Coordinates of N, CA and C in Angstrom, one line a residue:
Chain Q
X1 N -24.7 -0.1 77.2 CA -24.3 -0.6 75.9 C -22.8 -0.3 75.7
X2 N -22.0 -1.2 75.2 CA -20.5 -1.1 74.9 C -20.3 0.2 74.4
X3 N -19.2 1.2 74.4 CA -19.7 2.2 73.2 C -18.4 2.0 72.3
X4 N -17.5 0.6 72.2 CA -17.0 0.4 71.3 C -17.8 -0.3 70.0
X5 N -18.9 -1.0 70.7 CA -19.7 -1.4 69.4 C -19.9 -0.6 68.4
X6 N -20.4 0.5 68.8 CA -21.0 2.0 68.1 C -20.2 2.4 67.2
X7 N -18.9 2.7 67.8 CA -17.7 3.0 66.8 C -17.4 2.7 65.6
X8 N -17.6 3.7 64.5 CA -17.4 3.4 63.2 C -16.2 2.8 62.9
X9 N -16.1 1.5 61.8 CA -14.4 1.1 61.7 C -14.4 2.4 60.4
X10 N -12.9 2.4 61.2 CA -12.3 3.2 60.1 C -11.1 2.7 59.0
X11 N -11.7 3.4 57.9 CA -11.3 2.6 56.4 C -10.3 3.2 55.5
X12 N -9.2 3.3 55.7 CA -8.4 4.0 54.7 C -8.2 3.9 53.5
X13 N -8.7 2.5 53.3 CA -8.5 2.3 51.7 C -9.8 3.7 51.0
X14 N -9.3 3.8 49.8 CA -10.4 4.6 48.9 C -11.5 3.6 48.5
X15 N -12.7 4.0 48.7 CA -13.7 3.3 48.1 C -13.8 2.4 46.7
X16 N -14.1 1.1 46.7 CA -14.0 0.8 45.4 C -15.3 1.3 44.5
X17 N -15.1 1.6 43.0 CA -15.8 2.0 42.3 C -17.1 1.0 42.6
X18 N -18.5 1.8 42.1 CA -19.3 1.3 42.2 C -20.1 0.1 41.0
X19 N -20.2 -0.3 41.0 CA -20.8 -1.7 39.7 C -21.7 -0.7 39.0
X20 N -21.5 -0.6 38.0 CA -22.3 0.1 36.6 C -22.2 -0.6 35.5
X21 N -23.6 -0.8 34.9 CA -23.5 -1.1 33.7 C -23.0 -0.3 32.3
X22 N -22.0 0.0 31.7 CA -22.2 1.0 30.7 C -22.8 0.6 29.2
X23 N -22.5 1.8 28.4 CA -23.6 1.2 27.2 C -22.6 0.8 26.1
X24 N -23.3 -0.1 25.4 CA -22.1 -1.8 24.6 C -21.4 -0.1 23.7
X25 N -22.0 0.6 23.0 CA -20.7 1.6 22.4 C -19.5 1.6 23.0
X26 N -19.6 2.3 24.5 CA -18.5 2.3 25.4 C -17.6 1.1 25.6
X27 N -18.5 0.1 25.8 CA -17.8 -1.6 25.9 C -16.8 -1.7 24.7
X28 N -17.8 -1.5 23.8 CA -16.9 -1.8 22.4 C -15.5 -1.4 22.2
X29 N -16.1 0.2 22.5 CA -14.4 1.0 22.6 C -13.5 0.7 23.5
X30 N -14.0 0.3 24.6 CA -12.8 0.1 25.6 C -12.3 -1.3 25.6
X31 N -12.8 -2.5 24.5 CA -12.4 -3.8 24.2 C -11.3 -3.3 23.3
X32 N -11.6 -2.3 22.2 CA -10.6 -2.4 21.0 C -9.8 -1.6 21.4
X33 N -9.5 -0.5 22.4 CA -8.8 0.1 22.9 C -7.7 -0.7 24.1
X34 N -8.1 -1.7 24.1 CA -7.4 -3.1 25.1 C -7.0 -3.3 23.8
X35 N -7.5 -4.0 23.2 CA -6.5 -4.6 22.4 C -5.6 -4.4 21.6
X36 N -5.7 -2.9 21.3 CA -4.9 -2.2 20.3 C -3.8 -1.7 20.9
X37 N -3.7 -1.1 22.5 CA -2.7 -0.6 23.4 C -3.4 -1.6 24.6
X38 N -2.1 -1.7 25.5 CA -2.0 -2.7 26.4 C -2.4 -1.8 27.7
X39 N -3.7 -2.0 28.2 CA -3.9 -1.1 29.0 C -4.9 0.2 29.2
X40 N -5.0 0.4 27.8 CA -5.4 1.6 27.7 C -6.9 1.1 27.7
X41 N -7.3 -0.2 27.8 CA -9.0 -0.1 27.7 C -9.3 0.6 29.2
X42 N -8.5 0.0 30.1 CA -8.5 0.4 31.8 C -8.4 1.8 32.2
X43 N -7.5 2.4 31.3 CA -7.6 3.9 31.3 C -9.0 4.7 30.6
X44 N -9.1 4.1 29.3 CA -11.0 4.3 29.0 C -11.9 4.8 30.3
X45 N -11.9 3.1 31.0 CA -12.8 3.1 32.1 C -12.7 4.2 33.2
X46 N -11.3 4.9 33.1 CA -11.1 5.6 34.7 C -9.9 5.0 35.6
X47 N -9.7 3.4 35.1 CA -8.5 2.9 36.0 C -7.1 3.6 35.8
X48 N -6.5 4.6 35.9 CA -5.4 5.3 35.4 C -4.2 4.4 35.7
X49 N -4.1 4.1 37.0 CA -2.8 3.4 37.5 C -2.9 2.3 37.5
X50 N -3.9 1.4 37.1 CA -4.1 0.0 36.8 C -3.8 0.0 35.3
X51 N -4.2 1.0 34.3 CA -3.9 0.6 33.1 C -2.2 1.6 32.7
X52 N -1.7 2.1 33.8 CA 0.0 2.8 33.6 C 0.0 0.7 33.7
X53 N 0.0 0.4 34.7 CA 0.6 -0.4 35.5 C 0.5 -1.5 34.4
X54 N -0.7 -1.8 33.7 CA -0.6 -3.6 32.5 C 0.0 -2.4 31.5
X55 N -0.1 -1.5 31.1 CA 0.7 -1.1 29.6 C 2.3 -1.5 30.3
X56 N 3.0 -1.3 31.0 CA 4.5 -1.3 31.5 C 4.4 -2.7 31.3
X57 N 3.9 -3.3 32.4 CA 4.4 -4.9 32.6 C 4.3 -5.8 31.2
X58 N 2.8 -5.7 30.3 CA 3.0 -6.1 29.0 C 4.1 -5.3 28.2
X59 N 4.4 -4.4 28.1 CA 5.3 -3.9 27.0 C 6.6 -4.8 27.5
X60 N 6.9 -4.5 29.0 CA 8.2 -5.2 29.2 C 8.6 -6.3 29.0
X61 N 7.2 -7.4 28.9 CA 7.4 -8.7 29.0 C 7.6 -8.9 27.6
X62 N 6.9 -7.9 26.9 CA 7.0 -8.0 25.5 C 8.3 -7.9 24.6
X63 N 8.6 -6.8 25.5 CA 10.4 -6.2 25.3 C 11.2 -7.3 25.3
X64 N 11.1 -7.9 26.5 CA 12.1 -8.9 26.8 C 11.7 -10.4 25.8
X65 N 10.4 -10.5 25.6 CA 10.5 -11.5 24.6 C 11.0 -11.6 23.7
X66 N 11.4 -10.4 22.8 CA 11.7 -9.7 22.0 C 13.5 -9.9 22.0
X67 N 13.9 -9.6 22.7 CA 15.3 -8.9 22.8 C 15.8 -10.6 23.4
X68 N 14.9 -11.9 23.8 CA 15.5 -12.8 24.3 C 15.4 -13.8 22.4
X69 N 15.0 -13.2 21.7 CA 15.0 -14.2 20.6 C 13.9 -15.7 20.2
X70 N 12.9 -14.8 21.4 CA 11.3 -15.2 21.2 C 10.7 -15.7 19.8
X71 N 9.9 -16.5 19.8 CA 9.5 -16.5 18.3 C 8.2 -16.2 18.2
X72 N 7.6 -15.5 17.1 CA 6.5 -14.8 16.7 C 5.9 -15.9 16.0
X73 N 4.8 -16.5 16.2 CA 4.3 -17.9 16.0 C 3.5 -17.6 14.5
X74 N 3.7 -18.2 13.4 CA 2.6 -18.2 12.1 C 1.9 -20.0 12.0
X75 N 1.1 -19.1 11.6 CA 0.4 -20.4 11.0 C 1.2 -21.4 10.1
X76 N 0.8 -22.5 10.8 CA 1.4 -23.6 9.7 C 0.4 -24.8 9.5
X77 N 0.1 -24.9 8.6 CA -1.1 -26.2 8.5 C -0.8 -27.5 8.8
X78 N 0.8 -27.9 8.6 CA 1.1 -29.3 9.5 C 0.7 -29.3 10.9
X79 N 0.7 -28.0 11.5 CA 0.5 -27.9 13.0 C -0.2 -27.3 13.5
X80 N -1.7 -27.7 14.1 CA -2.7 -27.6 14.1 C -2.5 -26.2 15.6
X81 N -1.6 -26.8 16.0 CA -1.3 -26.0 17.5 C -0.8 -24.4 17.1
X82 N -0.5 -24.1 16.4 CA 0.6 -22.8 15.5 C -0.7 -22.1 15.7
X83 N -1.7 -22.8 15.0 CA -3.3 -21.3 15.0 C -3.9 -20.9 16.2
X84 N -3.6 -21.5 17.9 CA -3.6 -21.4 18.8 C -3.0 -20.5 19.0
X85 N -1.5 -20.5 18.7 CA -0.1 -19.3 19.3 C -0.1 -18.7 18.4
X86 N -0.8 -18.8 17.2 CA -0.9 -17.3 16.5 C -2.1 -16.4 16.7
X87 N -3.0 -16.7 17.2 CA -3.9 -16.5 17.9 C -3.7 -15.7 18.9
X88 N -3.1 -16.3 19.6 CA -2.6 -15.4 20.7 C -1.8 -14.5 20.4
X89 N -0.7 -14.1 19.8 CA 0.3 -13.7 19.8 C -0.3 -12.3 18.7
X90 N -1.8 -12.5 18.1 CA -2.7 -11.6 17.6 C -3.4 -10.8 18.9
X91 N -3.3 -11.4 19.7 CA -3.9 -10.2 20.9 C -3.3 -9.5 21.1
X92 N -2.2 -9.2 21.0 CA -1.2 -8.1 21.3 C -1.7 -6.9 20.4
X93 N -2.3 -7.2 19.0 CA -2.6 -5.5 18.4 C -1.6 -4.9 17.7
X94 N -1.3 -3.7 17.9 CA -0.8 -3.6 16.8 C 1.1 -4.2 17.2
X95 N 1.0 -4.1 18.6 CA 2.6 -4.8 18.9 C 2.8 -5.9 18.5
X96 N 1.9 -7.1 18.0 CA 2.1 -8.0 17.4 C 2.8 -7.8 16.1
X97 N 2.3 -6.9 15.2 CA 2.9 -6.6 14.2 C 4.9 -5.8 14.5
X98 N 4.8 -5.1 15.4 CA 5.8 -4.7 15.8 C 6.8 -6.2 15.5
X99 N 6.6 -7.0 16.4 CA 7.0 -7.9 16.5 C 7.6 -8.9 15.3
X100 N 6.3 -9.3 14.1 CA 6.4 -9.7 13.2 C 7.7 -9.1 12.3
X101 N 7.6 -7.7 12.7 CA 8.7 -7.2 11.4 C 9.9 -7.2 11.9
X102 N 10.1 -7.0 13.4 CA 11.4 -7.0 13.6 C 12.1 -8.8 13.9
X103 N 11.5 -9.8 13.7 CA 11.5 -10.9 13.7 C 11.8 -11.5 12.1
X104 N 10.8 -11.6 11.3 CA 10.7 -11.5 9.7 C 11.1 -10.6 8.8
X105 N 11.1 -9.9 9.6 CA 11.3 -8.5 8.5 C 10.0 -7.9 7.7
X106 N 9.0 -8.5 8.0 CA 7.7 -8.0 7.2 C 7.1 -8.7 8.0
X107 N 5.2 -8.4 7.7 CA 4.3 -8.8 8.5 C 4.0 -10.2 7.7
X108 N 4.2 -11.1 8.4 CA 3.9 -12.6 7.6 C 3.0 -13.0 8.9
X109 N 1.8 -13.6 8.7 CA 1.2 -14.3 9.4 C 1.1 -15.6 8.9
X110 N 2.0 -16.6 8.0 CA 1.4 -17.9 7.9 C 2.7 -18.6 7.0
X111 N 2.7 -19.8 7.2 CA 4.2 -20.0 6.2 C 3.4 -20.7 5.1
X112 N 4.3 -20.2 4.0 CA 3.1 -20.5 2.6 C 3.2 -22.3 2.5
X113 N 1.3 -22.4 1.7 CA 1.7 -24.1 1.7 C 2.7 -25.1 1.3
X114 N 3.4 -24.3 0.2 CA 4.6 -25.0 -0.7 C 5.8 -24.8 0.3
X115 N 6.3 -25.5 0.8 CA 7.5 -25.7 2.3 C 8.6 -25.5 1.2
X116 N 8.9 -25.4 -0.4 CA 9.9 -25.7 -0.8 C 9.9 -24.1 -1.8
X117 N 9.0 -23.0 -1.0 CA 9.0 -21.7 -2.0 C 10.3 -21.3 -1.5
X118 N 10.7 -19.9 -2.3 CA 11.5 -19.6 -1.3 C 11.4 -19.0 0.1
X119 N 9.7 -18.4 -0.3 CA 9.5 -17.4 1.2 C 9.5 -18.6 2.0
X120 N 9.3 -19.4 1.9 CA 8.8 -20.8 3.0 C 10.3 -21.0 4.0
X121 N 11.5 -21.2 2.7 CA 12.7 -21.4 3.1 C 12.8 -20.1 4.2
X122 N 12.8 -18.9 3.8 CA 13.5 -17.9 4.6 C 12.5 -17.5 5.7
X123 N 11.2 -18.2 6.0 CA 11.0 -18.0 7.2 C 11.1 -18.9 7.9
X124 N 11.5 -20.2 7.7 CA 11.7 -21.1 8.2 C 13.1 -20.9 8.6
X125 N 14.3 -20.7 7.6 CA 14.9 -19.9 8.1 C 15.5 -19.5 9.2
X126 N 14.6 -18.8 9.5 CA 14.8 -17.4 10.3 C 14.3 -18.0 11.5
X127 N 13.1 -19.6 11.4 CA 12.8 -19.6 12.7 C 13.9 -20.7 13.2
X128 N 14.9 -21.5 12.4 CA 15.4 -22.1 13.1 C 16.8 -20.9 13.6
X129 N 17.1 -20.5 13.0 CA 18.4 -19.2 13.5 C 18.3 -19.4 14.9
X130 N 16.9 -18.5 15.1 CA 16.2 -18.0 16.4 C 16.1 -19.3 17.6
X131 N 15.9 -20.8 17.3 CA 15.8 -21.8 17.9 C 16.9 -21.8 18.6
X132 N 18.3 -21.5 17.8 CA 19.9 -22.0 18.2 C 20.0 -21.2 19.4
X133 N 19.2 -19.9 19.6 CA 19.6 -19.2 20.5 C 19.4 -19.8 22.1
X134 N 20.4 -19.1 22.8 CA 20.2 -19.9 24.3 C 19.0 -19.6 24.9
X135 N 18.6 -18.2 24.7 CA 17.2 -17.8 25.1 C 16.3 -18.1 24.5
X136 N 16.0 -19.1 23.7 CA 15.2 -18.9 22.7 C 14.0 -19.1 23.3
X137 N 14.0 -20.5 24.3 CA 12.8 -21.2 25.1 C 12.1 -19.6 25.8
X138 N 12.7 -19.4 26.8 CA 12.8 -18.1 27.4 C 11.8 -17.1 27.0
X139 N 12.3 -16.6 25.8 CA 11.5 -15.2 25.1 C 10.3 -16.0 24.3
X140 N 10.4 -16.9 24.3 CA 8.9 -17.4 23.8 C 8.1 -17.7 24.8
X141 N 8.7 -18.3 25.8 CA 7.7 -18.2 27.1 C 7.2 -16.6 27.4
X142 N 7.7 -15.5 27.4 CA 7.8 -14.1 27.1 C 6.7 -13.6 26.2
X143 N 6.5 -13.7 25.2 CA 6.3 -13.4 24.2 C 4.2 -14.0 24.4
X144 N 4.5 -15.0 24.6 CA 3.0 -15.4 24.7 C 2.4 -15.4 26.0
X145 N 3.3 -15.2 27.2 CA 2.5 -14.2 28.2 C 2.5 -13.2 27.8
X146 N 3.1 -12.1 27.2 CA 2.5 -10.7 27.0 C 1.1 -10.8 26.5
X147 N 1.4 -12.0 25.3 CA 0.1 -12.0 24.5 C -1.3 -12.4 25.6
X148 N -1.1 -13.4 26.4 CA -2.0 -13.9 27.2 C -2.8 -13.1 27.8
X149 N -1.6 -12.3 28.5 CA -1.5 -10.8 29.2 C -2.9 -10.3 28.6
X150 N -2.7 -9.7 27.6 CA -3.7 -8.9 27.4 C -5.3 -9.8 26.2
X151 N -5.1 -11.3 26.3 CA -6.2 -11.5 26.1 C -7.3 -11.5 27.5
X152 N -6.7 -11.6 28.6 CA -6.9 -10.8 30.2 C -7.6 -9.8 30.4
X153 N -7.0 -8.7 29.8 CA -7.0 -6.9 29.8 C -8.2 -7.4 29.2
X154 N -8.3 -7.6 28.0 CA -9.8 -7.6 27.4 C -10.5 -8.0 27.7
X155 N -10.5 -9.0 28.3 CA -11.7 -9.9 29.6 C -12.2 -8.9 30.4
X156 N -10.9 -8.7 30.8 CA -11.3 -8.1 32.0 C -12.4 -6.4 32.1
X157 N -11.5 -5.9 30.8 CA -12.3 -4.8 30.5 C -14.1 -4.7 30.0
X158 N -14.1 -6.1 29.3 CA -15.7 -6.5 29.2 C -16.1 -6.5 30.4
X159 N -15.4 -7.0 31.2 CA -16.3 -7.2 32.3 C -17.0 -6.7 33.3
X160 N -15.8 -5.1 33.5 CA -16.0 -3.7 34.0 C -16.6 -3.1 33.1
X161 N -16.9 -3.2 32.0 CA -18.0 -2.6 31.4 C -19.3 -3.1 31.8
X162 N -19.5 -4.3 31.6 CA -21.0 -4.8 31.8 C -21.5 -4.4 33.0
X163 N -20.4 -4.3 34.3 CA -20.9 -4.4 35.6 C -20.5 -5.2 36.4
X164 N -19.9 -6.3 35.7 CA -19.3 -7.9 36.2 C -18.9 -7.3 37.4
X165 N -17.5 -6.1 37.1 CA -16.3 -6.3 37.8 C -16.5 -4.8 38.7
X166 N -16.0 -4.7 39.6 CA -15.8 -3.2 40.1 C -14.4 -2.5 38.9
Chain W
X1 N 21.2 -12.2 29.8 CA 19.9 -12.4 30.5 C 19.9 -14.3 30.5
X2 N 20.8 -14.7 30.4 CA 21.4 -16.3 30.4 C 21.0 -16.6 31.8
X3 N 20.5 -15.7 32.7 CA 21.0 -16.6 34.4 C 19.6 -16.5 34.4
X4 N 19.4 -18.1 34.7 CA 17.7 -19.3 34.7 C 16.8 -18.4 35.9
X5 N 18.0 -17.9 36.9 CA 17.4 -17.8 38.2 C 17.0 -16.2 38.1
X6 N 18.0 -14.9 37.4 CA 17.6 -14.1 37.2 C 16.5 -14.1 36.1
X7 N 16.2 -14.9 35.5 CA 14.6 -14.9 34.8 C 13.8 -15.4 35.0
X8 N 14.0 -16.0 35.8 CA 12.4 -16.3 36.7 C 11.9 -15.9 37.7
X9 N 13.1 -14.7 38.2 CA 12.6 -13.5 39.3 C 12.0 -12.5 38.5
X10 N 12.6 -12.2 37.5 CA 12.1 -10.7 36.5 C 10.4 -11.9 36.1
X11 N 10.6 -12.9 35.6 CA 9.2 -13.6 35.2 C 8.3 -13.3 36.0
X12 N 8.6 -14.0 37.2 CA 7.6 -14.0 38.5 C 6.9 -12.7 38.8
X13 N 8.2 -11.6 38.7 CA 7.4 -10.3 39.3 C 6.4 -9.8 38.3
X14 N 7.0 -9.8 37.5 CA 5.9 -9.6 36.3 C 4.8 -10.1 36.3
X15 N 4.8 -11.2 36.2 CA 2.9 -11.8 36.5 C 2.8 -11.6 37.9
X16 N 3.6 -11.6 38.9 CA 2.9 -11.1 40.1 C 2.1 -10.2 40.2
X17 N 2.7 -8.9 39.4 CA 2.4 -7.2 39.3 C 0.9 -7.4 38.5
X18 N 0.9 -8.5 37.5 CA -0.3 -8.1 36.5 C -1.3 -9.1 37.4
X19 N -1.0 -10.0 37.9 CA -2.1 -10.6 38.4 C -2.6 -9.9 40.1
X20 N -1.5 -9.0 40.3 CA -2.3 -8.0 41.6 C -2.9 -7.4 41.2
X21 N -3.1 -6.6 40.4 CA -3.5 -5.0 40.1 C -4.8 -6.3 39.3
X22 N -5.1 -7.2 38.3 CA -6.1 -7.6 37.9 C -6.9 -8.5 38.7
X23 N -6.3 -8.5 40.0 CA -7.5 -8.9 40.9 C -7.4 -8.5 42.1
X24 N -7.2 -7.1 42.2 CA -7.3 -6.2 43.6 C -7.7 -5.0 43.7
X25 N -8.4 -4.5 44.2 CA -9.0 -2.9 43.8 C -8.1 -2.0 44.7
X26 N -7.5 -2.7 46.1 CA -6.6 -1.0 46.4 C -5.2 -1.8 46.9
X27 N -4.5 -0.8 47.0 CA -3.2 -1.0 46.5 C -2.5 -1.8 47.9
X28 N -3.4 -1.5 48.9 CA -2.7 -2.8 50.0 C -2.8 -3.7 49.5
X29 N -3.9 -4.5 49.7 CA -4.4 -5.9 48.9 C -3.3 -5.8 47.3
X30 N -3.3 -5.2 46.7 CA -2.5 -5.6 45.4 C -1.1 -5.7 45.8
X31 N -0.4 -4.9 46.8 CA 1.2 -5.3 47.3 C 0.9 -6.1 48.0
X32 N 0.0 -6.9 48.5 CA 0.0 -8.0 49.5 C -0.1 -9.4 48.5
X33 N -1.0 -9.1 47.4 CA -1.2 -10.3 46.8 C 0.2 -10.4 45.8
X34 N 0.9 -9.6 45.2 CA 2.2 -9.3 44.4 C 3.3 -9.7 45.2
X35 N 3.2 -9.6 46.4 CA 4.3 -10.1 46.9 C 4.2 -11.6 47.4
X36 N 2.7 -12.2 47.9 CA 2.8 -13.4 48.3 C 2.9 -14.4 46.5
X37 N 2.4 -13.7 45.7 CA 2.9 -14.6 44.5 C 4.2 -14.8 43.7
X38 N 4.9 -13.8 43.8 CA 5.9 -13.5 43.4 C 7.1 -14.6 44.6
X39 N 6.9 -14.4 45.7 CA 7.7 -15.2 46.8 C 7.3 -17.0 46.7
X40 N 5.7 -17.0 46.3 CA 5.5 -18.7 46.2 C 5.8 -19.0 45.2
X41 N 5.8 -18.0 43.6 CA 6.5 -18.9 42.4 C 7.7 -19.3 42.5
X42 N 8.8 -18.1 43.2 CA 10.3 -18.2 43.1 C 10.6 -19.3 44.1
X43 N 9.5 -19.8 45.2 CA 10.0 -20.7 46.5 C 9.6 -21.7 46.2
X44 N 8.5 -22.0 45.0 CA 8.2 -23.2 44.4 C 9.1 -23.9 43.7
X45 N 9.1 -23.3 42.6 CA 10.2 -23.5 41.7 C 11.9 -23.6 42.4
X46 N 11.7 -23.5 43.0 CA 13.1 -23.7 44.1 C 12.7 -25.0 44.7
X47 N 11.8 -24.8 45.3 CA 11.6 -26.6 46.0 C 11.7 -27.9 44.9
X48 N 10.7 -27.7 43.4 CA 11.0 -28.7 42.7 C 12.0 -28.5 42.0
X49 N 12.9 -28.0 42.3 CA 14.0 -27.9 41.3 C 15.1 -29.1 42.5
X50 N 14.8 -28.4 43.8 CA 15.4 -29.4 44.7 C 15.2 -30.8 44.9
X51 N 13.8 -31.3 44.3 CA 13.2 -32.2 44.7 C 14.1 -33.0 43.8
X52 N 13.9 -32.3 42.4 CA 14.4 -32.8 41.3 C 16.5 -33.4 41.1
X53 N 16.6 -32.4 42.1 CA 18.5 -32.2 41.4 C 19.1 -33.9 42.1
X54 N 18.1 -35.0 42.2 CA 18.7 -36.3 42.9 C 18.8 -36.9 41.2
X55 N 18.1 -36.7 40.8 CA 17.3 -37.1 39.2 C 18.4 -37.7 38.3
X56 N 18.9 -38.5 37.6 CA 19.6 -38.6 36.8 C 19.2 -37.6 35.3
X57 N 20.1 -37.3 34.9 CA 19.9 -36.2 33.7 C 20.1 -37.4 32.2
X58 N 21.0 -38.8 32.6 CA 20.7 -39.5 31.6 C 19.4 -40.2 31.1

């Protein structure tokens, strides 16, 4: 008999975790813990350097959507699409609000129905300012991948809770 | 941060990084998968940009 057949392969990678169901308490926490910090549902679970690694990449994409003159999407009832990207741009947690205020100056989620208030004017405003900018396209492409980003993280973390996922 | 090409290398790496580590459990496979995505978005986007530069812009 060969006695290379015999021969164990050898495996340097570290073992991947083993598939466990945990119990929905835990699930729960480590969903709102995704959603509230970017990453940290992963850290919950045990993934230490997978959840360093999405808290950085989201913060930075977030940074930069930020700092490129991104726009922080509100509801607007003419545009059915706005509840989609505000939607998303609500996954982010509490960085979404980050966002809102250094954008608005306060937390506004929605432009009021009267287009002719004055708050209406000054967020509208504020979002054409931000349009003029060269980056404007840019940090909004930014800004809703971060958000994407971590409606992901929270996928993803349900899913290593249930067992889905290693 | 005006230069197209320096932002869609910082773009690319970025989702390259988050989509290795969210679908690879050890870190060869995730620097293998980060780098072949990160090299096919920036070589893509390079090809149709070439495809494109015959194009009239009127």
């Amino acid at each position: 008999m060969n006695q290379e057949e015999k021969k164990p392969e050898v495996n340097s990678e570290p073992a991947p975790p083993a598939l466990r169901r945990r119990n929905p308490k835990e699930i729960a926490a480590a969903c709102a813990l995704a959603w509230a910090i970017p990453g940290a549902g992963h850290l919950y679970l045990g993934r230490r350097l997978a959840g360093a690694v999405f808290f950085a990449v989201v913060l930075i994409t977030f940074s930069l959507g930020l700092f490129m003159g991104g726009k922080v999407y509100l509801i607007d009832r003419t545009q059915p699409l706005s509840y989609l990207a505000t939607f998303s741009n609500l996954a982010l947690g509490p960085l979404d609000l980050v966002g809102r205020e250094s954008v608005y100056g306060r937390m506004v989620f929605r432009i009021p129905d009267d287009p002719k208030s004055q708050e209406a004017e000054e967020l509208l405003q504020t979002v054409r300012d931000r349009i003029k900018l060269e980056t404007y396209e840019y940090g909004t492409t930014y800004l809703l991948t971060a958000s994407l980003m971590n409606i992901l993280l929270i996928l993803d973390v349900f899913d290593i809770g249930i067992g889905r996922k290693e | 941060m005006r230069d197209h090409f320096l932002n869609m290398t910082i773009f690319s790496l970025l989702v390259s990084v988050f989509f290795a580590f969210l679908t690879q459990s050890t870190n060869r496979n995730r620097l293998r998968v980060a780098l072949v995505l990160c090299l096919s978005m920036i070589g893509i986007s390079l090809m149709i940009a070439y495809i494109m530069f015959p194009f009239p812009l009127k």
